[in-house]
Amino acid sequence: MTLLVTGSIGIDTVEAPSGTAIDALGGSSVYFSYAASFFTPVRLVGVVGEDCPAHFLQPLRDNPNIDMGGLEIRRGSKTFRWHGKYHDDVNQRDTVSVELNVLAEKGPTIPEPFRDSRYVFLANTHPGLQLELLSQCAQADLVVADTMDLWIATETTLLDELLGKIDGVVLNDAEALQLSGQTNLIRAGRTIAGRVKRFCVVKKSEHGSLLFADGKVYPFPGYPVEDVVDPTGAGDCFAGGMMGHLASESAAAAPVPTLRRAIAYGTIVASLELEDFSLNRLRAITREDIDARLREWEERTRF
Amino acid sequence: MTLLVTGSIGIDTVEAPSGTAIDALGGSSVYFSYAASFFTPVRLVGVVGEDCPAHFLQPLRDNPNIDMGGLEIRRGSKTFRWHGKYHDDVNQRDTVSVELNVLAEKGPTIPEPFRDSRYVFLANTHPGLQLELLSQCAQADLVVADTMDLWIATETTLLDELLGKIDGVVLNDAEALQLSGQTNLIRAGRTIAGRVKRFCVVKKSEHGSLLFADGKVYPFPGYPVEDVVDPTGAGDCFAGGMMGHLASESAAAAPVPTLRRAIAYGTIVASLELEDFSLNRLRAITREDIDARLREWEERTRF
């Protein structure tokens, strides 16, 4: 089943203890679509400025499972740029600079041939834009969105409206506490799951994730990575692996067993991605590598 | 196989969002031994002062699996007291007051009839005392210890000596980073596992734990608890459940599959303990309840 993702495309500069990547390919839709492409065809919707070098998106174009038909190169605009610096403890990072550029302008439009997409992931952006994009996907069977602290704090009404219209939401632990007003993560996830149609996934970075669905909570440990090179994009790859598996299984009803398998896949793809900068690691692996790590992880998490 | 624990016995006052417990039975050896008693006979070694009310230790005396033959009631001394206050986020707590009392005096002695113990857990105390107690257990086959930030910072040499003599160590994530000097938890655990004979367990409270053994790392998710009443003692109950299972299986070599099962049991006993103050929850349950929750958790963590 075809999977559509809307989100950012960015020119990232990342400083990390293990090195520096300058003007690297990044952005939520980029990481998501590459991760999902191991499982299913993906349609990418995003906007860059005319400053974006022609070769910059080549890794996406070279991927036969990514349809770039939703890419807009906007005249007179500049591409989103982000510069981050990770601490020795790579769970901590500072934003050195952000240039929203094209992301501060009007959002992308979903092209006509993409409007029949049945699986839709709305990566983090203004919830008003997420609602607008969702309204362009009238045939969607399974819609999942991400969000962030800024919108939780400033756009409560629109975010509420969005939550009521989507099947699932993926967000990190701090965001889940903030959105729910709870101090316990289990209560937080349960509360949020009650505000969407089907499920809530709370990401806890190195500590794994929690799935809330059908009134139950399912915990997942993190995949232990010793040499984290660059955590940028890991959350988007998690969502990409998860949605990719759901779409590949045509599991629009998102039954819990399929959701759990999807989250395991998301965990594994994310664990691979953060072993190198940008898409470097994902470009060097195959679906076989993902399945092998998943099997190995499965073995190591039995008790 | 008989399991011996050395550790504190305390009179605890706990303030938590869900209520307050005044002068409640607490201390590491108390929580540990009660948790372990579901699995195997336990020998408790600890000291109280003569201020300790006669009825205070009755829950331990009433437990047929706990041998109180190592209890010293020291004349002229006062019992250890701790007063803590948990925040709305019960992962955060402040120490309101500590009266070390008897814990600041000379340590307990392991009574002659206990010196043939094959399984030994040295709960957190000065590593010099841990070494002294260990020297009194010449027949021990499996020795595991806990420690804390204070000793890591101030007693490096003694702690190093202790680590070299024990089979396993159980400590929390912040302590593991501190002890190893690493910023990545996986590297930290691996480093510490290389300094003891067999294994290292890193506890991550609500996020579960990591086992490092045989050069590999095995992650465990936390058991999701929505209504945490009082987390005091959960770490000791984790260790108690773990050691209790190892002793009950006569698994002194601590093979990885048995260790993993032991950690799962530790997780479950701890998850039950924190649902009420002091030993209240553990006193109300049976081994059946532990096994039932373990089965249910096992089901929920497959993917």
XYZ file of C-alpha atoms in Angstrom:
606
model
C 0.000 0.000 0.000
C 1.347 3.407 -0.852
C 2.517 5.565 2.014
C 2.621 9.338 1.846
C 4.737 11.531 4.082
C 4.615 15.278 4.471
C 7.455 16.977 6.282
C 10.613 18.993 6.115
C 13.639 18.713 3.846
C 16.638 20.383 5.395
C 20.260 21.274 4.924
C 21.725 20.139 8.244
C 25.013 20.894 9.906
C 25.652 18.523 12.761
C 28.494 18.693 15.262
C 28.861 15.564 17.344
C 31.632 14.075 19.507
C 32.408 11.683 16.678
C 32.748 14.330 13.953
C 30.986 17.020 11.988
C 28.712 16.884 8.971
C 28.333 20.141 7.058
C 25.379 20.853 4.775
C 24.121 17.302 4.983
C 20.796 16.034 3.701
C 18.247 16.036 6.523
C 14.678 16.851 7.459
C 11.813 14.760 8.775
C 10.363 13.679 5.419
C 13.817 12.709 4.173
C 14.617 10.438 7.112
C 11.081 9.079 7.234
C 10.864 8.234 3.559
C 14.267 6.588 3.388
C 13.469 4.451 6.439
C 10.023 3.517 5.102
C 11.407 2.717 1.645
C 12.836 -0.550 2.965
C 9.260 -1.736 3.450
C 6.980 -0.088 0.929
C 6.819 2.557 -1.836
C 6.786 6.058 -0.345
C 5.489 9.332 -1.711
C 7.368 12.334 -0.388
C 5.752 15.760 -0.103
C 7.990 18.682 0.836
C 9.372 22.003 -0.270
C 12.904 23.255 -0.843
C 14.124 26.637 -2.028
C 15.847 27.301 -5.317
C 19.162 27.376 -3.447
C 18.955 23.602 -3.027
C 21.819 22.114 -5.074
C 20.666 19.810 -7.857
C 22.649 16.849 -6.526
C 21.487 17.352 -2.939
C 18.429 15.127 -3.159
C 20.132 12.502 -5.329
C 20.085 9.828 -2.570
C 16.301 10.076 -2.561
C 16.021 10.100 -6.344
C 18.300 7.067 -6.531
C 15.956 5.140 -4.247
C 13.449 3.319 -6.492
C 10.934 3.125 -3.646
C 10.740 6.898 -3.126
C 8.455 8.885 -5.402
C 9.651 12.501 -5.455
C 6.560 13.689 -7.347
C 5.538 15.766 -4.356
C 8.728 17.800 -4.207
C 8.253 21.505 -4.758
C 11.290 23.650 -5.616
C 10.026 27.084 -4.735
C 11.304 30.046 -6.732
C 12.649 32.908 -4.671
C 12.709 30.822 -1.500
C 15.518 29.303 0.495
C 15.761 25.795 1.901
C 15.287 25.091 5.610
C 18.609 24.958 7.449
C 19.398 23.551 10.880
C 22.670 23.516 12.768
C 22.875 21.421 15.922
C 25.623 20.474 18.306
C 25.514 17.308 20.409
C 27.132 17.071 23.819
C 29.450 14.253 24.865
C 26.250 12.724 26.152
C 24.512 12.627 22.775
C 21.129 12.641 24.470
C 21.781 16.350 24.961
C 21.995 18.820 22.113
C 21.994 22.536 21.505
C 20.544 24.215 18.477
C 23.276 26.461 17.123
C 21.061 28.063 14.483
C 17.810 27.551 12.612
C 16.796 29.204 9.371
C 13.179 28.229 8.782
C 13.186 29.863 5.327
C 10.656 27.997 3.174
C 9.121 26.312 6.234
C 7.935 29.713 7.440
C 6.057 30.258 4.180
C 2.925 28.539 2.955
C 3.019 24.761 3.146
C 3.271 22.281 0.311
C 0.301 21.011 -1.643
C -0.306 17.325 -2.137
C -0.178 16.700 -5.876
C -3.245 15.204 -7.501
C -1.670 11.770 -8.205
C -0.797 11.410 -4.504
C -4.278 12.170 -3.196
C -5.370 8.540 -3.309
C -2.756 7.598 -0.667
C -4.162 5.196 1.935
C -1.350 5.526 4.496
C -0.372 9.037 5.549
C 2.241 10.316 7.957
C 2.104 13.990 8.860
C 5.542 14.810 10.227
C 5.843 17.593 12.743
C 4.774 21.043 11.548
C 2.105 23.603 12.501
C -1.081 21.615 13.283
C -3.039 23.987 11.062
C -0.904 22.878 8.137
C -1.204 19.244 9.195
C -5.013 19.624 9.103
C -4.839 21.265 5.690
C -2.647 18.477 4.304
C -4.917 15.854 5.847
C -7.918 17.416 4.124
C -6.136 16.755 0.824
C -5.964 13.009 1.555
C -9.623 12.077 1.437
C -8.920 8.388 0.821
C -6.547 7.880 3.719
C -7.265 4.757 5.781
C -4.537 5.254 8.376
C -3.235 8.663 9.355
C -0.491 9.153 11.941
C 1.072 12.443 12.992
C 4.034 13.710 14.960
C 4.085 17.017 16.843
C 6.376 19.061 19.077
C 6.500 21.112 22.282
C 6.014 24.440 20.471
C 2.593 23.473 19.057
C 1.531 21.781 22.275
C 2.184 25.068 24.059
C 0.796 27.468 21.470
C -1.775 25.699 19.277
C -3.877 23.673 21.700
C -7.155 24.079 19.828
C -5.822 23.135 16.411
C -3.825 20.272 17.865
C -6.955 18.956 19.591
C -8.817 19.126 16.305
C -6.009 17.252 14.572
C -5.831 14.538 17.237
C -9.545 13.879 16.895
C -9.126 13.219 13.163
C -6.095 10.930 13.135
C -5.608 7.272 13.921
C -2.319 7.501 15.743
C 0.174 9.941 17.163
C 3.896 9.513 17.720
C 5.634 11.829 20.160
C 8.457 11.847 22.654
C 8.166 11.429 26.419
C 8.515 15.090 27.382
C 5.917 16.025 24.784
C 3.543 13.342 26.034
C 3.722 14.687 29.591
C 3.258 18.244 28.324
C 0.326 17.388 26.052
C -1.498 15.311 28.659
C -0.709 17.434 31.706
C 0.254 14.231 33.528
C 3.399 13.495 35.537
C 3.355 9.727 34.937
C 4.228 8.589 31.418
C 1.806 5.675 31.442
C -1.103 7.923 32.364
C 0.118 10.437 29.789
C 0.155 7.921 26.947
C -3.202 6.491 27.962
C -4.730 9.969 28.052
C -3.412 10.855 24.613
C -4.450 7.507 23.143
C -7.973 8.412 24.228
C -7.855 11.569 22.136
C -6.943 9.914 18.822
C -8.824 7.149 17.045
C -6.501 4.209 17.612
C -3.119 4.528 19.278
C -0.352 6.602 20.766
C 3.368 5.798 20.619
C 5.619 7.501 23.176
C 9.290 7.537 22.152
C 11.895 7.489 24.930
C 15.038 7.618 22.742
C 17.643 5.200 24.164
C 15.045 3.809 26.589
C 12.748 2.530 23.843
C 9.071 3.288 23.489
C 5.575 2.629 24.771
C 2.569 1.715 22.667
C -0.894 2.599 23.964
C -3.739 0.873 22.127
C -6.979 -0.918 22.988
C -6.693 0.337 26.576
C -3.377 -1.407 27.132
C 0.261 -0.379 27.222
C 3.028 -2.319 25.504
C 6.631 -1.456 26.451
C 9.590 -1.780 24.080
C 13.199 -1.585 25.237
C 15.616 0.508 23.206
C 18.057 -1.239 20.920
C 21.404 -0.753 22.690
C 23.792 1.253 20.523
C 27.298 1.761 21.807
C 28.583 4.077 19.106
C 25.976 6.706 18.485
C 27.420 8.917 15.767
C 24.473 11.225 15.091
C 20.990 10.836 16.600
C 19.494 13.393 14.178
C 16.562 11.833 12.352
C 16.296 8.738 14.540
C 12.743 9.628 15.595
C 11.700 10.126 11.978
C 13.303 6.815 11.003
C 11.436 5.146 13.848
C 8.160 6.484 12.453
C 9.242 5.579 8.909
C 10.017 1.982 9.791
C 6.786 1.709 11.747
C 4.545 3.184 9.041
C 6.456 1.347 6.318
C 5.691 -1.972 7.953
C 2.024 -1.098 8.542
C 1.605 -0.056 4.900
C 3.435 -3.122 3.612
C 1.067 -5.326 5.605
C -1.974 -3.349 4.435
C -2.778 -3.048 8.123
C -4.941 0.077 8.041
C -6.919 -1.133 11.056
C -3.567 -1.268 12.895
C -4.292 -4.361 14.986
C -2.074 -4.523 18.053
C 0.135 -7.449 16.944
C 0.939 -5.674 13.655
C 1.504 -2.395 15.482
C 3.946 -4.103 17.827
C 5.871 -5.619 14.961
C 5.836 -2.216 13.242
C 7.293 -0.549 16.331
C 9.998 -3.192 16.541
C 10.917 -2.440 12.917
C 10.915 1.285 13.645
C 13.244 0.720 16.600
C 15.678 -1.268 14.488
C 15.779 1.143 11.538
C 16.358 4.040 13.947
C 19.140 2.113 15.696
C 20.919 1.663 12.381
C 20.410 5.242 11.234
C 22.155 6.816 14.214
C 25.336 4.878 13.571
C 26.364 7.462 10.960
C 25.601 10.996 9.782
C 22.676 11.888 7.521
C 21.464 8.912 5.435
C 24.947 7.393 5.245
C 24.169 4.263 7.222
C 20.768 3.641 5.674
C 22.242 4.004 2.186
C 24.766 1.292 2.994
C 22.291 -1.353 4.202
C 19.587 -3.577 2.790
C 16.317 -4.919 4.134
C 18.268 -8.065 5.018
C 20.382 -6.088 7.512
C 17.248 -4.766 9.182
C 15.692 -8.208 9.447
C 18.939 -9.695 10.782
C 19.200 -7.080 13.512
C 15.541 -7.509 14.386
C 15.968 -11.271 14.788
C 19.064 -10.770 16.903
C 17.268 -8.181 19.056
C 14.252 -10.430 19.448
C 16.553 -13.165 20.725
C 18.217 -10.783 23.186
C 14.962 -9.446 24.638
C 13.393 -12.784 25.603
C 13.425 -13.640 29.262
C 20.045 -22.555 48.076
C 20.246 -20.179 50.985
C 20.655 -16.529 50.217
C 22.226 -14.065 52.616
C 21.702 -10.313 52.493
C 23.563 -7.641 54.412
C 22.107 -4.152 54.457
C 20.209 -1.495 56.293
C 17.081 -1.685 58.390
C 15.420 1.689 58.669
C 12.568 3.625 60.129
C 11.301 5.516 57.091
C 9.023 8.467 56.756
C 7.838 8.891 53.198
C 5.822 11.755 51.794
C 4.427 11.082 48.348
C 1.678 12.633 46.207
C -0.540 9.678 47.138
C -0.074 9.991 50.890
C 2.355 9.820 53.768
C 3.812 6.920 55.718
C 5.309 7.774 59.104
C 7.858 5.562 60.853
C 7.395 2.748 58.361
C 9.560 -0.343 58.074
C 12.232 0.196 55.444
C 15.892 -0.304 54.624
C 17.684 -2.192 51.866
C 17.941 -5.561 53.630
C 14.276 -5.402 54.603
C 13.027 -4.810 51.053
C 15.544 -7.227 49.582
C 14.770 -10.079 51.931
C 11.014 -9.747 51.652
C 11.238 -9.714 47.838
C 13.634 -12.674 47.781
C 11.515 -14.655 50.246
C 8.990 -15.397 47.481
C 11.682 -17.503 45.825
C 14.015 -18.933 48.443
C 14.914 -18.880 52.150
C 16.753 -15.670 53.064
C 19.149 -14.889 55.879
C 19.046 -11.262 56.928
C 22.049 -9.526 58.483
C 21.556 -6.039 59.847
C 21.644 -3.843 62.930
C 19.004 -1.769 64.678
C 19.240 0.318 67.843
C 17.507 -0.428 71.093
C 14.919 2.243 70.202
C 13.495 -0.122 67.592
C 9.974 -1.049 68.768
C 9.505 -4.768 69.396
C 6.646 -5.060 66.905
C 8.467 -3.103 64.205
C 10.126 -6.093 62.562
C 7.114 -8.372 62.975
C 6.381 -8.536 59.203
C 9.829 -10.047 58.732
C 9.483 -12.408 61.691
C 6.088 -13.518 60.387
C 7.648 -14.508 57.077
C 8.665 -18.174 57.341
C 11.251 -17.732 54.584
C 13.205 -15.004 56.382
C 15.730 -16.051 59.005
C 16.306 -13.140 61.388
C 19.250 -14.861 63.093
C 21.576 -12.141 61.795
C 19.702 -9.272 63.422
C 21.685 -7.349 66.001
C 19.838 -5.085 68.440
C 22.625 -2.840 69.586
C 22.505 -1.461 73.131
C 22.914 2.283 73.440
C 22.466 2.788 69.700
C 19.634 4.217 67.658
C 18.063 2.824 64.525
C 18.756 4.356 61.095
C 16.081 6.861 60.084
C 15.299 8.311 56.688
C 12.701 10.883 55.697
C 12.082 11.459 51.993
C 9.620 13.469 49.983
C 8.640 12.564 46.437
C 7.653 15.148 43.864
C 4.509 14.940 41.752
C 6.845 13.253 39.295
C 7.778 10.413 41.633
C 11.040 9.921 39.747
C 12.211 12.965 41.689
C 12.676 13.013 45.421
C 14.257 15.128 48.125
C 15.801 13.789 51.282
C 14.185 15.709 54.132
C 16.438 14.205 56.799
C 18.765 11.286 57.450
C 19.881 10.004 60.829
C 22.535 7.392 60.148
C 22.697 6.415 63.827
C 23.737 2.768 64.000
C 24.830 2.786 60.344
C 27.580 5.234 61.241
C 28.966 2.815 63.836
C 30.757 -0.465 63.266
C 29.036 -2.827 60.876
C 27.225 -6.059 61.660
C 28.960 -9.405 61.956
C 27.755 -12.408 60.053
C 26.772 -15.001 62.651
C 28.517 -18.342 62.548
C 25.489 -20.349 61.307
C 25.153 -17.978 58.324
C 28.770 -18.264 57.184
C 28.088 -21.232 54.924
C 25.784 -19.125 52.708
C 26.350 -19.818 48.998
C 24.442 -16.812 47.626
C 25.318 -13.405 49.042
C 23.985 -9.941 48.327
C 25.896 -7.010 49.782
C 23.454 -4.116 49.744
C 24.846 -0.616 49.480
C 27.144 0.486 52.294
C 30.783 1.575 52.633
C 32.830 -0.717 50.334
C 35.253 -1.336 53.177
C 32.413 -2.863 55.162
C 31.212 -4.792 52.119
C 34.719 -6.298 51.811
C 34.761 -7.163 55.503
C 31.356 -8.870 55.278
C 32.421 -10.702 52.143
C 35.494 -12.044 53.961
C 33.100 -13.656 56.436
C 31.383 -15.632 53.673
C 34.160 -17.977 52.607
C 31.792 -20.485 51.003
C 29.941 -18.033 48.791
C 29.489 -19.195 45.185
C 27.732 -16.097 43.888
C 28.269 -12.663 45.363
C 26.506 -9.581 44.055
C 26.765 -6.043 45.427
C 25.051 -2.701 45.112
C 26.786 0.638 45.611
C 26.041 4.373 45.442
C 27.369 7.698 44.165
C 28.997 8.614 47.485
C 31.346 5.599 47.480
C 32.048 5.916 43.767
C 33.208 9.468 44.410
C 35.102 8.902 47.663
C 36.217 5.258 47.922
C 37.555 4.409 44.469
C 40.312 2.091 45.650
C 38.175 0.026 48.000
C 35.367 -0.118 45.472
C 37.807 -1.365 42.822
C 38.983 -4.041 45.206
C 35.408 -5.072 45.913
C 34.459 -5.215 42.233
C 37.371 -7.531 41.512
C 36.114 -9.986 44.117
C 32.422 -10.178 43.276
C 30.465 -11.933 40.544
C 27.968 -9.223 39.768
C 27.102 -5.640 40.514
C 23.719 -3.911 40.408
C 23.629 -0.147 40.156
C 21.556 2.620 38.645
C 22.217 4.449 35.399
C 23.713 7.625 36.876
C 26.005 5.545 39.076
C 27.081 3.419 36.096
C 28.088 6.518 34.131
C 29.901 7.922 37.159
C 31.731 4.686 37.976
C 32.824 4.029 34.398
C 33.552 7.615 33.382
C 31.563 6.991 30.194
C 28.790 9.111 28.672
C 27.058 6.213 26.895
C 25.205 3.758 29.123
C 26.038 0.735 26.978
C 29.748 1.482 27.137
C 29.394 2.165 30.854
C 27.777 -1.180 31.591
C 30.238 -3.031 29.404
C 33.167 -1.351 31.162
C 31.859 -2.205 34.614
C 31.033 -5.787 33.617
C 34.712 -6.113 32.720
C 35.691 -5.184 36.275
C 33.619 -7.852 38.054
C 33.742 -11.596 37.492
C 30.472 -12.175 35.675
C 27.900 -9.468 35.083
C 26.633 -5.956 35.604
C 22.994 -4.900 35.831
C 22.171 -1.247 35.194
C 18.804 -0.181 36.615
C 16.938 2.597 34.814
C 13.872 2.808 37.121
C 10.731 3.195 34.977
C 12.777 2.540 31.823
C 13.792 -0.967 32.851
C 17.305 -2.311 32.995
C 20.290 -3.559 31.039
C 22.180 -6.768 31.666
C 25.835 -6.972 30.609
C 27.264 -10.481 30.576
C 29.436 -12.616 28.312
C 30.338 -9.526 26.277
C 26.727 -8.862 25.316
C 23.999 -6.497 26.444
C 20.411 -7.574 27.099
C 17.800 -4.824 27.448
C 14.667 -5.119 29.599
C 11.775 -2.667 29.386
C 10.252 -1.398 32.595
C 6.961 -2.832 33.776
C 4.512 0.037 33.207
C 2.968 1.164 36.482
C 0.324 3.846 36.334
C -0.196 4.363 40.048
C 3.180 4.574 41.711
C 2.460 5.067 45.394
C 5.985 4.882 46.824
C 9.111 3.953 44.857
C 11.183 3.550 48.036
C 12.781 0.125 48.062
C 11.971 -0.753 44.459
C 15.669 -1.131 43.591
C 16.223 -3.427 46.569
C 13.175 -5.489 45.621
C 14.517 -5.745 42.080
C 17.768 -7.153 43.451
C 15.846 -9.387 45.876
C 13.693 -10.906 43.156
C 16.732 -11.376 40.940
C 18.922 -13.004 43.594
C 15.999 -14.991 44.944
C 15.428 -16.586 41.565
C 19.150 -17.293 41.036
C 19.398 -18.947 44.449
C 16.208 -20.946 43.935
C 17.619 -22.281 40.670
C 20.993 -23.036 42.297
C 22.426 -21.002 39.438
C 25.706 -19.918 41.003
C 27.379 -19.813 37.585
C 24.680 -17.322 36.593
C 24.256 -18.467 32.996
C 22.716 -15.758 30.836
C 19.283 -17.374 30.321
C 18.843 -17.796 34.091
C 20.115 -14.261 34.709
C 17.592 -12.920 32.226
C 14.754 -14.755 33.907
C 16.043 -13.527 37.274
C 16.003 -9.927 36.067
C 12.481 -10.353 34.764
C 11.418 -11.595 38.216
C 13.217 -8.671 39.840
C 11.384 -6.259 37.569
C 8.012 -7.743 38.436
C 8.532 -7.843 42.216
C 9.711 -4.217 42.126
C 6.685 -3.209 40.050
C 4.393 -4.690 42.690
C 6.265 -3.217 45.645
C 5.906 0.389 44.512
C 2.132 0.139 44.375
C 1.969 0.758 48.130
C 4.041 2.078 51.051
C 6.654 0.013 52.894
C 6.059 -3.754 52.566
C 2.285 -3.321 52.368
C 1.873 -4.570 48.820
C 4.336 -7.438 49.131
C 2.652 -8.598 52.336
C -0.659 -8.809 50.478
C 0.517 -10.949 47.566
C 1.674 -14.501 46.923
C 4.161 -16.048 44.536
C 1.172 -16.741 42.275
C 0.604 -13.005 41.827
C 4.218 -12.528 40.801
C 4.069 -15.358 38.282
C 0.784 -14.110 36.881
C 2.167 -10.620 36.320
C 5.321 -12.041 34.782
C 3.300 -14.108 32.304
C 1.156 -11.128 31.424
C 4.245 -8.921 30.977
C 5.939 -11.545 28.849
C 2.900 -11.575 26.587
C 2.897 -7.790 26.331
C 6.586 -7.480 25.454
C 6.630 -9.843 22.468
C 6.794 -8.236 19.041
